[in-house]
Coordinates of C-alpha atoms and ligand atoms in Angstrom, one line a residue:
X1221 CA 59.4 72.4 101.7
X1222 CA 59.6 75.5 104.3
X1223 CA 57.5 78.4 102.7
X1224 CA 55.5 81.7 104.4
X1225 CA 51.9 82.6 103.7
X1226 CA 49.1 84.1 105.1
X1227 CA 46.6 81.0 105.3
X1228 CA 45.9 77.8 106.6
X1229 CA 47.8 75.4 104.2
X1230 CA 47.9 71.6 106.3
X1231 CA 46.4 69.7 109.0
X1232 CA 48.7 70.3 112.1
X1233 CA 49.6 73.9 113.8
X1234 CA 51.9 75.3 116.1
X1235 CA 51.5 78.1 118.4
X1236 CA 53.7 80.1 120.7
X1237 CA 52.3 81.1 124.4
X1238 CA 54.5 83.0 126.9
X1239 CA 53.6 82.2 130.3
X1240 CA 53.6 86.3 131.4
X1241 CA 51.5 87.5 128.0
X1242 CA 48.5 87.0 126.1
X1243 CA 49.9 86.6 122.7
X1244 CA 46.7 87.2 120.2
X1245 CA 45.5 84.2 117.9
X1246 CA 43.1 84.5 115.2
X1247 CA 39.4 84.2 116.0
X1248 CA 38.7 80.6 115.0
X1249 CA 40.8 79.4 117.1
X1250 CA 39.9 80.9 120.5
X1251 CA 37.7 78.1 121.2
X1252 CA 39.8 74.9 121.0
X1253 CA 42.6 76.8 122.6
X1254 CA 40.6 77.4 125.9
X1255 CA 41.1 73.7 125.9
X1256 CA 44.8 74.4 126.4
X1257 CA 46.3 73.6 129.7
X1258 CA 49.8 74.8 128.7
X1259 CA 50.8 77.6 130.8
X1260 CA 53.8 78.3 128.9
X1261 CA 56.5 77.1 130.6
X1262 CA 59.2 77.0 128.7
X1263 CA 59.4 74.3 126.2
X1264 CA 56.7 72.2 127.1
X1265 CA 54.8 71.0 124.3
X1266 CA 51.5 70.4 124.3
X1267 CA 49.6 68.3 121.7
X1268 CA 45.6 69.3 121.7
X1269 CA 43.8 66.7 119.6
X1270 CA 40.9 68.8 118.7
X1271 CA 38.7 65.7 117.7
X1272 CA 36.5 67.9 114.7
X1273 CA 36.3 71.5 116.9
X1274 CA 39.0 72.9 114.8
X1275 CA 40.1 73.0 111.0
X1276 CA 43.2 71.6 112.2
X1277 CA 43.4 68.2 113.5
X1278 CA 45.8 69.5 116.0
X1279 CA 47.6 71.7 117.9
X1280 CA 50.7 72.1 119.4
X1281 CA 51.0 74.7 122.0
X1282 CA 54.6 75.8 122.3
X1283 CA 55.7 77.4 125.7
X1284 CA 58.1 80.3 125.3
X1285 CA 58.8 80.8 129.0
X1286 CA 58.3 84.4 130.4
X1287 CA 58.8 87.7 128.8
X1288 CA 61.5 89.0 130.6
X1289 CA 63.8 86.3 130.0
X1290 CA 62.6 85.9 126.4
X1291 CA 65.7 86.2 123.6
X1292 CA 66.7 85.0 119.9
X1293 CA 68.2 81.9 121.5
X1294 CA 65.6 80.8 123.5
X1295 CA 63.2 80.6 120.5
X1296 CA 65.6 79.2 118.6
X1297 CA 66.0 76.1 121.1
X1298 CA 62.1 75.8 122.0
X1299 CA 61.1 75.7 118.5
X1300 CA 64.3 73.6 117.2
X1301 CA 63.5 71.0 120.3
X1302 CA 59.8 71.0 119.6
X1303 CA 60.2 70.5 115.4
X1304 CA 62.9 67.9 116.4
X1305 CA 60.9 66.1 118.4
X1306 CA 58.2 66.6 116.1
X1307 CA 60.0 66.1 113.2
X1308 CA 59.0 62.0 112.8
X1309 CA 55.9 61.9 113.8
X1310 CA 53.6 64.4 111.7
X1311 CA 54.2 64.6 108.1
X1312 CA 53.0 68.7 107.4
X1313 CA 52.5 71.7 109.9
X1314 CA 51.7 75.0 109.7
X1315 CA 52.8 77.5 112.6
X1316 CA 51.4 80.8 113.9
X1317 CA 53.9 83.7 113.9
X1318 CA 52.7 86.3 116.0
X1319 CA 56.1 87.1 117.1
X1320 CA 58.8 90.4 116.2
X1321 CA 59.4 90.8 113.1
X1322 CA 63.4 90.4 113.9
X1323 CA 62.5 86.7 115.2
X1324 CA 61.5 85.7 111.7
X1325 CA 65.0 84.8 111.1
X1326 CA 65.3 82.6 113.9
X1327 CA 62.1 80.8 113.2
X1328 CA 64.1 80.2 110.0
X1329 CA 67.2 79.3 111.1
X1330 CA 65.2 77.3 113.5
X1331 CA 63.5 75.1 111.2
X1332 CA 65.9 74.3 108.7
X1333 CA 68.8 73.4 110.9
X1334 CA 66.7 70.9 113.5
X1335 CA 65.2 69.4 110.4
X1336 CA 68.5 68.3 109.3
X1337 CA 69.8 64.9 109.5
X1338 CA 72.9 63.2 108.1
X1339 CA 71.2 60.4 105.8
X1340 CA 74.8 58.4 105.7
X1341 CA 75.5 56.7 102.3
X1342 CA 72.3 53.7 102.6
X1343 CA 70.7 51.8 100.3
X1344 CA 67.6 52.9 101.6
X1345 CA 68.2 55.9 103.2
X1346 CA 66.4 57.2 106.3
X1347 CA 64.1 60.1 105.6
X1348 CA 62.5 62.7 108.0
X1349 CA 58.6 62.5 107.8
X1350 CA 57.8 66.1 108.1
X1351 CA 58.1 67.3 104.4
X1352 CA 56.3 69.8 104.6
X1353 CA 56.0 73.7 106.9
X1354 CA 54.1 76.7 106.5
X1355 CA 54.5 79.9 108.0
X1356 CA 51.5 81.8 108.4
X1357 CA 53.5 84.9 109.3
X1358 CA 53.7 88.7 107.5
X1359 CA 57.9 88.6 107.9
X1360 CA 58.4 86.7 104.9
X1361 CA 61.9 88.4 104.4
X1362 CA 62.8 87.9 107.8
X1363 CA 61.9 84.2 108.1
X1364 CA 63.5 83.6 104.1
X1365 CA 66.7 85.4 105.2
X1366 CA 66.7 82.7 108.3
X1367 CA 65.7 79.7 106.3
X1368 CA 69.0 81.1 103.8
X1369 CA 71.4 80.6 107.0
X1370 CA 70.0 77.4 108.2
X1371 CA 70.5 76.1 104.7
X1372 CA 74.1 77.5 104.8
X1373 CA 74.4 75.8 108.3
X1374 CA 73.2 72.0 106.9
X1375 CA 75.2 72.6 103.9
X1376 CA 78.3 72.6 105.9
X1377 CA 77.0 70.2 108.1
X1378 CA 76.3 68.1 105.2
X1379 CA 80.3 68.2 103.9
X1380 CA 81.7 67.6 107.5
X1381 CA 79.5 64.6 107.8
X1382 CA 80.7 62.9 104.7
X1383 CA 83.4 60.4 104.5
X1384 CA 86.9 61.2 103.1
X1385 CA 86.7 59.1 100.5
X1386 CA 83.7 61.5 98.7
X1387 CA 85.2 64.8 100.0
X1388 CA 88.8 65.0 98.9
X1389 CA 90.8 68.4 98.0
X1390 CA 89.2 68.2 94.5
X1391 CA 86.1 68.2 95.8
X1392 CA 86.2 71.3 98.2
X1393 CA 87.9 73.2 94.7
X1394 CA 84.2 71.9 93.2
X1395 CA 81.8 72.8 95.7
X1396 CA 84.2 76.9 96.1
X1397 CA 83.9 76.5 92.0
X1398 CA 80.2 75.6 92.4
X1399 CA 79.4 78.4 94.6
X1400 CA 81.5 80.9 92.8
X1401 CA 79.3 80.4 89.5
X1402 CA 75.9 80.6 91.2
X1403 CA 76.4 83.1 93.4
X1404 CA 78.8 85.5 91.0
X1405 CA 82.0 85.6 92.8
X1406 CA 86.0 85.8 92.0
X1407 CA 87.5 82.6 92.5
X1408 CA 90.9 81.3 92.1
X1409 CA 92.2 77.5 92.7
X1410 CA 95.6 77.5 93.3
X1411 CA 96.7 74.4 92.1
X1412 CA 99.7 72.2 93.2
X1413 CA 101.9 73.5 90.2
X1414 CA 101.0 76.8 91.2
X1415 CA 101.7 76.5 94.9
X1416 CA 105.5 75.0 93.9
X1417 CA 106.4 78.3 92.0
X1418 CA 104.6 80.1 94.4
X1419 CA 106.8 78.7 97.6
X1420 CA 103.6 78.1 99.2
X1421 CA 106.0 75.0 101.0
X1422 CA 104.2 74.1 103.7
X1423 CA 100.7 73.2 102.1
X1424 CA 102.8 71.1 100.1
X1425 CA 104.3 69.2 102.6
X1426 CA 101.4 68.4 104.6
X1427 CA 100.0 67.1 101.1
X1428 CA 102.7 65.4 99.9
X1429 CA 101.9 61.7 101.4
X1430 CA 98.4 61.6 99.8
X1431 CA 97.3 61.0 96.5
X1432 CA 95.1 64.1 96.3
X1433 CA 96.5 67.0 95.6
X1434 CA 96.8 70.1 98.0
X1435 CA 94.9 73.1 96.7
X1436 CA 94.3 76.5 97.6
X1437 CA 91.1 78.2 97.2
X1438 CA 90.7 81.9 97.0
X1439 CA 87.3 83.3 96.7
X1440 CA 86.0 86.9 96.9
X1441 CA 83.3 89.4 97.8
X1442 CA 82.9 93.2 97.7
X1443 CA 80.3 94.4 99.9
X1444 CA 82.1 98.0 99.8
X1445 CA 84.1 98.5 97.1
X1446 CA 84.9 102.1 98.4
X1447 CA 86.3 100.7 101.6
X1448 CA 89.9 99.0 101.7
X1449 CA 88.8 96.4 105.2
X1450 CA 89.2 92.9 103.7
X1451 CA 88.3 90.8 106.2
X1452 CA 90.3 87.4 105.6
X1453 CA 87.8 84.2 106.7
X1454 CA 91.1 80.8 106.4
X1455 CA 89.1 77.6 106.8
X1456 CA 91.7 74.6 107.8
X1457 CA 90.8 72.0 104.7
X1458 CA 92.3 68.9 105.8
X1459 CA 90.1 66.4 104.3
X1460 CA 91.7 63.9 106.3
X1461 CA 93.9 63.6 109.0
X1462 CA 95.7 60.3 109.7
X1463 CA 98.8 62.3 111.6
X1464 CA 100.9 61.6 109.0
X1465 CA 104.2 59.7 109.6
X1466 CA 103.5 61.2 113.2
X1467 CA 100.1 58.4 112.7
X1468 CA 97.2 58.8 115.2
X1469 CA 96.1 55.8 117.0
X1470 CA 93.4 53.7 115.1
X1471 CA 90.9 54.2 117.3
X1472 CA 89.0 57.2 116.2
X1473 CA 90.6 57.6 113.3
X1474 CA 87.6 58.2 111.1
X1475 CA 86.4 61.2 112.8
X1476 CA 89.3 62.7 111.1
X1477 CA 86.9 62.9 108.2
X1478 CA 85.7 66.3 109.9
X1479 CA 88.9 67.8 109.8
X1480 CA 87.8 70.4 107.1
X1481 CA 85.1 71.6 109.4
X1482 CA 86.6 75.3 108.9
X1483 CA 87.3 74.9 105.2
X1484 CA 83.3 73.7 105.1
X1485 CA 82.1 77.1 107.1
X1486 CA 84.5 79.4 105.4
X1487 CA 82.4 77.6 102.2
X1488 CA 78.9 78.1 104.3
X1489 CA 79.6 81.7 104.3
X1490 CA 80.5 82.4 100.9
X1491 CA 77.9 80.6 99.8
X1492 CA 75.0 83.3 101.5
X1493 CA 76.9 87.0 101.0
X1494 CA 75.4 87.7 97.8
X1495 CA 72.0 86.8 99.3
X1496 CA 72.4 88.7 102.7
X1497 CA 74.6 91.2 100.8
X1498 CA 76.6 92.6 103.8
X1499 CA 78.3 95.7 103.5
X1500 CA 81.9 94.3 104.0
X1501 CA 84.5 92.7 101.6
X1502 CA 85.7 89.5 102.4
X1503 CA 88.4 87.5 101.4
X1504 CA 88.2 83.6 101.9
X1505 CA 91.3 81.5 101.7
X1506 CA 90.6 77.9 102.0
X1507 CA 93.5 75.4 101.9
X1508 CA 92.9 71.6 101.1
X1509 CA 94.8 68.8 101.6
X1510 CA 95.3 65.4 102.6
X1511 CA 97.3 64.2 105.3
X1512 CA 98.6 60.6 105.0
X1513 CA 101.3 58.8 106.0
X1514 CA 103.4 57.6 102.7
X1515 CA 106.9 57.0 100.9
X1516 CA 106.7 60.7 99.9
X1517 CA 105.4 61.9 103.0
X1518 CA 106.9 64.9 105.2
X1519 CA 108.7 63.3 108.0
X1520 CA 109.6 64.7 111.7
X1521 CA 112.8 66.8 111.3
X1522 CA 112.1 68.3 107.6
X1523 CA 112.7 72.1 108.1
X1524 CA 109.8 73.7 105.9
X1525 CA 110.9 77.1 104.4
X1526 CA 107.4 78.5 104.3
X1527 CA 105.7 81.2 101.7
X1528 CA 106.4 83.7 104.4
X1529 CA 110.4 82.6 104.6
X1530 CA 110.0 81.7 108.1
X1531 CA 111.4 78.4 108.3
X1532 CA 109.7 76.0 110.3
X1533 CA 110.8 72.2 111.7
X1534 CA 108.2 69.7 111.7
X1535 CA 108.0 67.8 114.8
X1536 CA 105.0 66.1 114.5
X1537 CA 103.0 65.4 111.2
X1538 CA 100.0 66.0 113.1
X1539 CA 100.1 69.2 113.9
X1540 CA 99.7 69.6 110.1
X1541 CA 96.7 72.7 110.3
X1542 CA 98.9 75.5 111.8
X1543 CA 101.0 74.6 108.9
X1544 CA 98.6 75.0 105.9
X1545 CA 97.2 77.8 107.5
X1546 CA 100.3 79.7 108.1
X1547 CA 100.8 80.2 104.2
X1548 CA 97.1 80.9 104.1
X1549 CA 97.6 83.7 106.4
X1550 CA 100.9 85.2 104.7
X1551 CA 99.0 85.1 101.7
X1552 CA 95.9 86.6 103.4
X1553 CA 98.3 90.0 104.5
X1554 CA 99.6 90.0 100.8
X1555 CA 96.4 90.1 99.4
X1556 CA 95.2 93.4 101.8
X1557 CA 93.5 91.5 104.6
X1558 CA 93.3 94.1 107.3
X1559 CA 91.4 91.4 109.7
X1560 CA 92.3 88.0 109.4
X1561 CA 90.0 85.1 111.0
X1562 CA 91.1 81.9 110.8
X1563 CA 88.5 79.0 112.2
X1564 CA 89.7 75.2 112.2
X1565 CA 89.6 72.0 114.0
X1566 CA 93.2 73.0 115.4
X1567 CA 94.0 71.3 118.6
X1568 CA 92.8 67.8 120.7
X1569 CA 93.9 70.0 123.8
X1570 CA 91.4 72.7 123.0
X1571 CA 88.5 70.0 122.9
X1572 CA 89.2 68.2 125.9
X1573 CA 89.6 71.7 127.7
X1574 CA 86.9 73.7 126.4
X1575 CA 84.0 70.6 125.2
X1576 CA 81.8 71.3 122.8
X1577 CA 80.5 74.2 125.0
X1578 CA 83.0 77.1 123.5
X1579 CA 85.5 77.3 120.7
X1580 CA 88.8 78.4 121.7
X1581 CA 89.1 82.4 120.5
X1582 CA 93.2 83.6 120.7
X1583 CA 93.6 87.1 119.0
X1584 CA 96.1 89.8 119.3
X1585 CA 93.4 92.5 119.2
X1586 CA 91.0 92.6 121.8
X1587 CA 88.2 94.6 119.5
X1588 CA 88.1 91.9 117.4
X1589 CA 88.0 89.6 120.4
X1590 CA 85.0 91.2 121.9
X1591 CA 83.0 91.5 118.2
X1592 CA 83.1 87.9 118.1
X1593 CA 82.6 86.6 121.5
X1594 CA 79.5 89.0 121.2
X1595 CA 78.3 88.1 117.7
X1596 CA 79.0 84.2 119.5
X1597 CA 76.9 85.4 122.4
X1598 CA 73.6 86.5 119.4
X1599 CA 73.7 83.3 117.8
X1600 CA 74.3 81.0 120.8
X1601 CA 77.7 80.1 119.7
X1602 CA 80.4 80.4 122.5
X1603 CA 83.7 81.4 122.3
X1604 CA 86.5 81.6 125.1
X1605 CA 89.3 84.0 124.5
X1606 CA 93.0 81.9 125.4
X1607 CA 95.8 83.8 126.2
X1608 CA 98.3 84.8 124.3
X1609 CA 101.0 86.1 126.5
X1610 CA 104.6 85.8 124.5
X1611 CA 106.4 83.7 126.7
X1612 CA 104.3 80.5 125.7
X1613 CA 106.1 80.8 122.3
X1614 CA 109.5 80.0 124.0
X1615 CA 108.5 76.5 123.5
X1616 CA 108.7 76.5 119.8
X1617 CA 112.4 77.9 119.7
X1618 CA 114.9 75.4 118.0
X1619 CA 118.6 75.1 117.2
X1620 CA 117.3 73.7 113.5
X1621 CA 114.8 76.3 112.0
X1622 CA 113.0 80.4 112.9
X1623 CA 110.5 77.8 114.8
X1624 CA 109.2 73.9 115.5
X1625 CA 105.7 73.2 114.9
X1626 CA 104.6 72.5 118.5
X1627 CA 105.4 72.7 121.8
X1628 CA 105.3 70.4 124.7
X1629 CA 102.1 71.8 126.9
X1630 CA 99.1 74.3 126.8
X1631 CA 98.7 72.8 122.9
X1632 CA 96.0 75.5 122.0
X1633 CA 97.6 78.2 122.9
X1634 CA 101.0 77.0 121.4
X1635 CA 98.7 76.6 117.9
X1636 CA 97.4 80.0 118.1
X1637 CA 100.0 81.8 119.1
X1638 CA 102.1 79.9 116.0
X1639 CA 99.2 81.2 113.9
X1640 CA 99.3 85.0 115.0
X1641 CA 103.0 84.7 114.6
X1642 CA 102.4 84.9 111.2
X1643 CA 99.9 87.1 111.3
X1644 CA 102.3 89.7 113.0
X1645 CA 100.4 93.0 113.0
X1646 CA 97.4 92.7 111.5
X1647 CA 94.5 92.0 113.5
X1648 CA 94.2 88.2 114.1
X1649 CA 91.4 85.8 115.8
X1650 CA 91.9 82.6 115.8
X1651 CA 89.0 80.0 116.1
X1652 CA 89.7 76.6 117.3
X1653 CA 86.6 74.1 116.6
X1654 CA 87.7 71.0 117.3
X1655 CA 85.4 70.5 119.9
X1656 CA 82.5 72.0 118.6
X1657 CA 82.5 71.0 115.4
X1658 CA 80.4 67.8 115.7
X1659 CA 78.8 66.4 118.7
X1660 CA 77.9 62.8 119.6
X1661 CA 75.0 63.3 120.9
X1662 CA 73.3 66.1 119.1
X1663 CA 71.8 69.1 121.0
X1664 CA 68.1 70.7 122.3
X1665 CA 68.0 71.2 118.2
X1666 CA 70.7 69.5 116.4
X1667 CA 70.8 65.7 115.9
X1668 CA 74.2 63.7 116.9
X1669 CA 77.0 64.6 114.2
X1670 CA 78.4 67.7 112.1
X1671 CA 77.1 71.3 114.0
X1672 CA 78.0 74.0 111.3
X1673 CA 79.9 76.1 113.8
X1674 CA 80.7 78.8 113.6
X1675 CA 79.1 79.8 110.6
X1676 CA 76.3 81.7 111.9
X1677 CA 78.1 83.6 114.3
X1678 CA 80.6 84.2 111.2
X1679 CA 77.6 85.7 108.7
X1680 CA 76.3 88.1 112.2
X1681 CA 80.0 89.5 112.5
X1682 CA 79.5 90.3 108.4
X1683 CA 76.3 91.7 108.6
X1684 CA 77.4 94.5 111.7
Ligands
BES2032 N1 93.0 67.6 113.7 C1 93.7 67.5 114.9 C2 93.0 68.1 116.1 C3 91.7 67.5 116.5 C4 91.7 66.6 117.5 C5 90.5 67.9 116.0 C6 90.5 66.0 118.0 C7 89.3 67.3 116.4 C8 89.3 66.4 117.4 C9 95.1 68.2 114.7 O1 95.6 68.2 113.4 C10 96.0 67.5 115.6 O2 96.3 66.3 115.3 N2 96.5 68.1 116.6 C11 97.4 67.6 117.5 C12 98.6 68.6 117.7 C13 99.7 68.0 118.5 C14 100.4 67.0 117.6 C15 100.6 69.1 118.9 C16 96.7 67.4 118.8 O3 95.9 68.3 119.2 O4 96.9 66.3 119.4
ZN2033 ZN1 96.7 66.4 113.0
ZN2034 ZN1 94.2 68.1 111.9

């Protein structure tokens, strides 16, 4: 339980100090913290036992750093560190907030996403001792509308960490069908049938190997009914992703689990708009499938005519995203998208080039480029614009179809620019995740596994 209120509620406390300013703390406390020796560097954590001189039995003095180079991000690593290092060892805490109001959603966002941990599927399952944070803070709306996105955040997290065999296409349609009931949104599941009479071809031949059926979700929100911007959010759903006939090597494999990482944040988002109730309609196409190597399975050489008519020939089952999403994204431009983002765990050439420091970013407008990148650069999400000159498509001509579905270097470009090729002129960003996505071995806030990225940065480009 994260709440805000004005009192003293449990035994522990937490307390900012910059190491350039006197931030002011109530009365009572003025004594035990001349005990403090913290100077504020920042990050350090200081524990003050305060052995009966003090309602509290103690204290942690959180450094902020300096003033000057003070931002959003900074608290939201020195209080995501401290609560995660904190986070087994006390069982309740209340912290100070003598900070902006603004930074109320950080504290938020703060708290609920370094408290998260994957519990796995256990017997006994491992469970975080701190149950229990109050806010003694007057930004109550603030700090709720920060807890909302750090919820948003572990709920995604929460789907990319599970195993293939619980999330499956059926259940992403359950969790969009879920959300679209609570939260009072349009939402359409495209089923298989559907998607046959539609043309919608190349969903279906990335699903056809697998016993789950391909789906497509469309949900909807109308932030400004008298505007006619849609902005499109495509999440690539591929629940998992053996390669196909085109099979991956075993080793690794079952990180393919996390292959709907984009389908998850595209969910993240939609989950939150009627909460945060931006002023922007969005548009969320979400394509689910399996991608498994079968009797019935696409095979290298099938020429796809997709829902756009562009015909496509598969050259490798693997590079099965750019082809779900490319029906997504003709769909998207039917529907009235005038901005279409699509975010997905695209390309094993965009995480060995870029880490799990920046998500690849390839657009064809450079506004939209710069929004993001900046919205990236507010929530500590980083994003690194690709280029897109033409001539990298040369690789995808062939004798057999309008285009092959990869090319033989510079993978993440080749993916995005096959992306925005279908995008044609509407204003297109593509987000390639596949190495930030999850991380091994956690972050300053995160533990090791699913990150939620780039949902945050997502929900600040809807609330501009
Ligand atoms: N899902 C993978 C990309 C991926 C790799 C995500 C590693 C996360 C971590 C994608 O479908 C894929 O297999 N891409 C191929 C494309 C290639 C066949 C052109 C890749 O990047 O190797
Ligand atoms: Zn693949
Ligand atoms: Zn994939």
């Amino acid at each position: 339980m994260i709440g805000v209120n004005d009192t003293k509620m449990y035994s522990n406390l937490l307390i900012f100090k910059f190491n350039n300013f006197e931030l002011e703390y109530p009365a009572e406390l003025s004594e035990i913290l001349s005990f403090s020796e913290n100077i504020g560097e920042y990050k350090e954590l200081e524990i003050l036992n305060t052995l009966g001189r003090s309602e509290y039995r103690k204290i942690f003095v959180l450094g902020l750093g300096s003033t000057e180079e003070f931002n959003s991000i900074r608290l939201l690593k020195a209080l995501g560190s401290s609560i995660k290092s904190l986070k087994n060892t006390i069982k309740e805490l209340d912290i100070y907030d003598n900070l902006h109001e603004d930074l109320g959603y950080i504290i938020g966002q703060a708290l609920e996403m370094s408290l998260y941990k994957f519990k796995g599927i256990k017997q006994n399952e491992d469970k975080v001792l701190l149950q229990n944070i109050n806010i003694i803070s007057s930004y109550k709306d603030s700090i709720n509308n920060g807890l909302i996105v750090g919820n948003a955040v572990n709920y995604v997290r929460q789907i990319v960490n599970l195993p293939s065999n619980y999330v499956t296409p059926k259940f992403m349609a359950q969790q969009a069908e879920a959300i679209a009931k609570d939260e009072n949104l349009d939402i359409a599941v495209i089923d298989k049938y559907k998607l046959e009479q539609m043309g919608m071809n190349s969903i279906l031949y990335v699903g056809k190997g697998s016993l789950h059926s391909p789906r497509l979700i469309v949900m909807q929100y109308f932030g400004d009914p008298s505007s006619k911007n849609i902005t499109a959010l495509i999440g690539k759903g591929v629940t998992f992703d053996s390669g196909g006939i085109t099979l991956k090597p075993g080793k690794g494999m079952e990180r393919m689990v996390s292959d709907m990482a984009g389908a998850a944040s595209v969910l993240g988002v939609m989950k939150i708009l009627n909460h945060l109730k931006p002023k922007k309609n969005v548009l969320a196409l979400i394509p689910v499938v399996e991608n498994m190597p079968s009797g019935s399975s696409y095979k290298p050489g099938d020429v796809i005519t997709t829902y756009s008519g562009k015909t496509v020939q598969v050259i490798s089952t693997d590079a099965e995203g750019r082809l779900i999403l490319c029906d997504a994204i003709t769909y998207a431009k039917e529907l009235g998208a005038t901005n279409i983002i699509d975010i997905a765990t695209l390309t094993g050439s965009c995480a060995q080039f870029l880490g799990g420091i920046n998500a690849g970013l390839l657009s064809n407008s450079d506004e939209l480029s710069k929004e993001i990148i900046n919205c990236g650069t507010e929530t500590g999400e980083n994003f690194w614009r690709l280029p897109h000159n033409s001539e990298y498509l040369e690789q995808l001509k062939t004798d057999s179809a309008d285009l092959k579905n990869t090319g033989t270097s510079c993978g993440a470009i080749v993916a995005g620019l096959f992306l925005q090729s279908f995008a044609e002129d509407v204003n297109f960003a593509h987000l390639d995740i596949a190495g930030c996505a999850g991380s091994s071995s956690g972050s300053d806030i995160f533990e090791s596994g699913a990150t939620g990225m780039p949902t945050r940065t997502l929900i600040q480009l809807l609330m501009k």
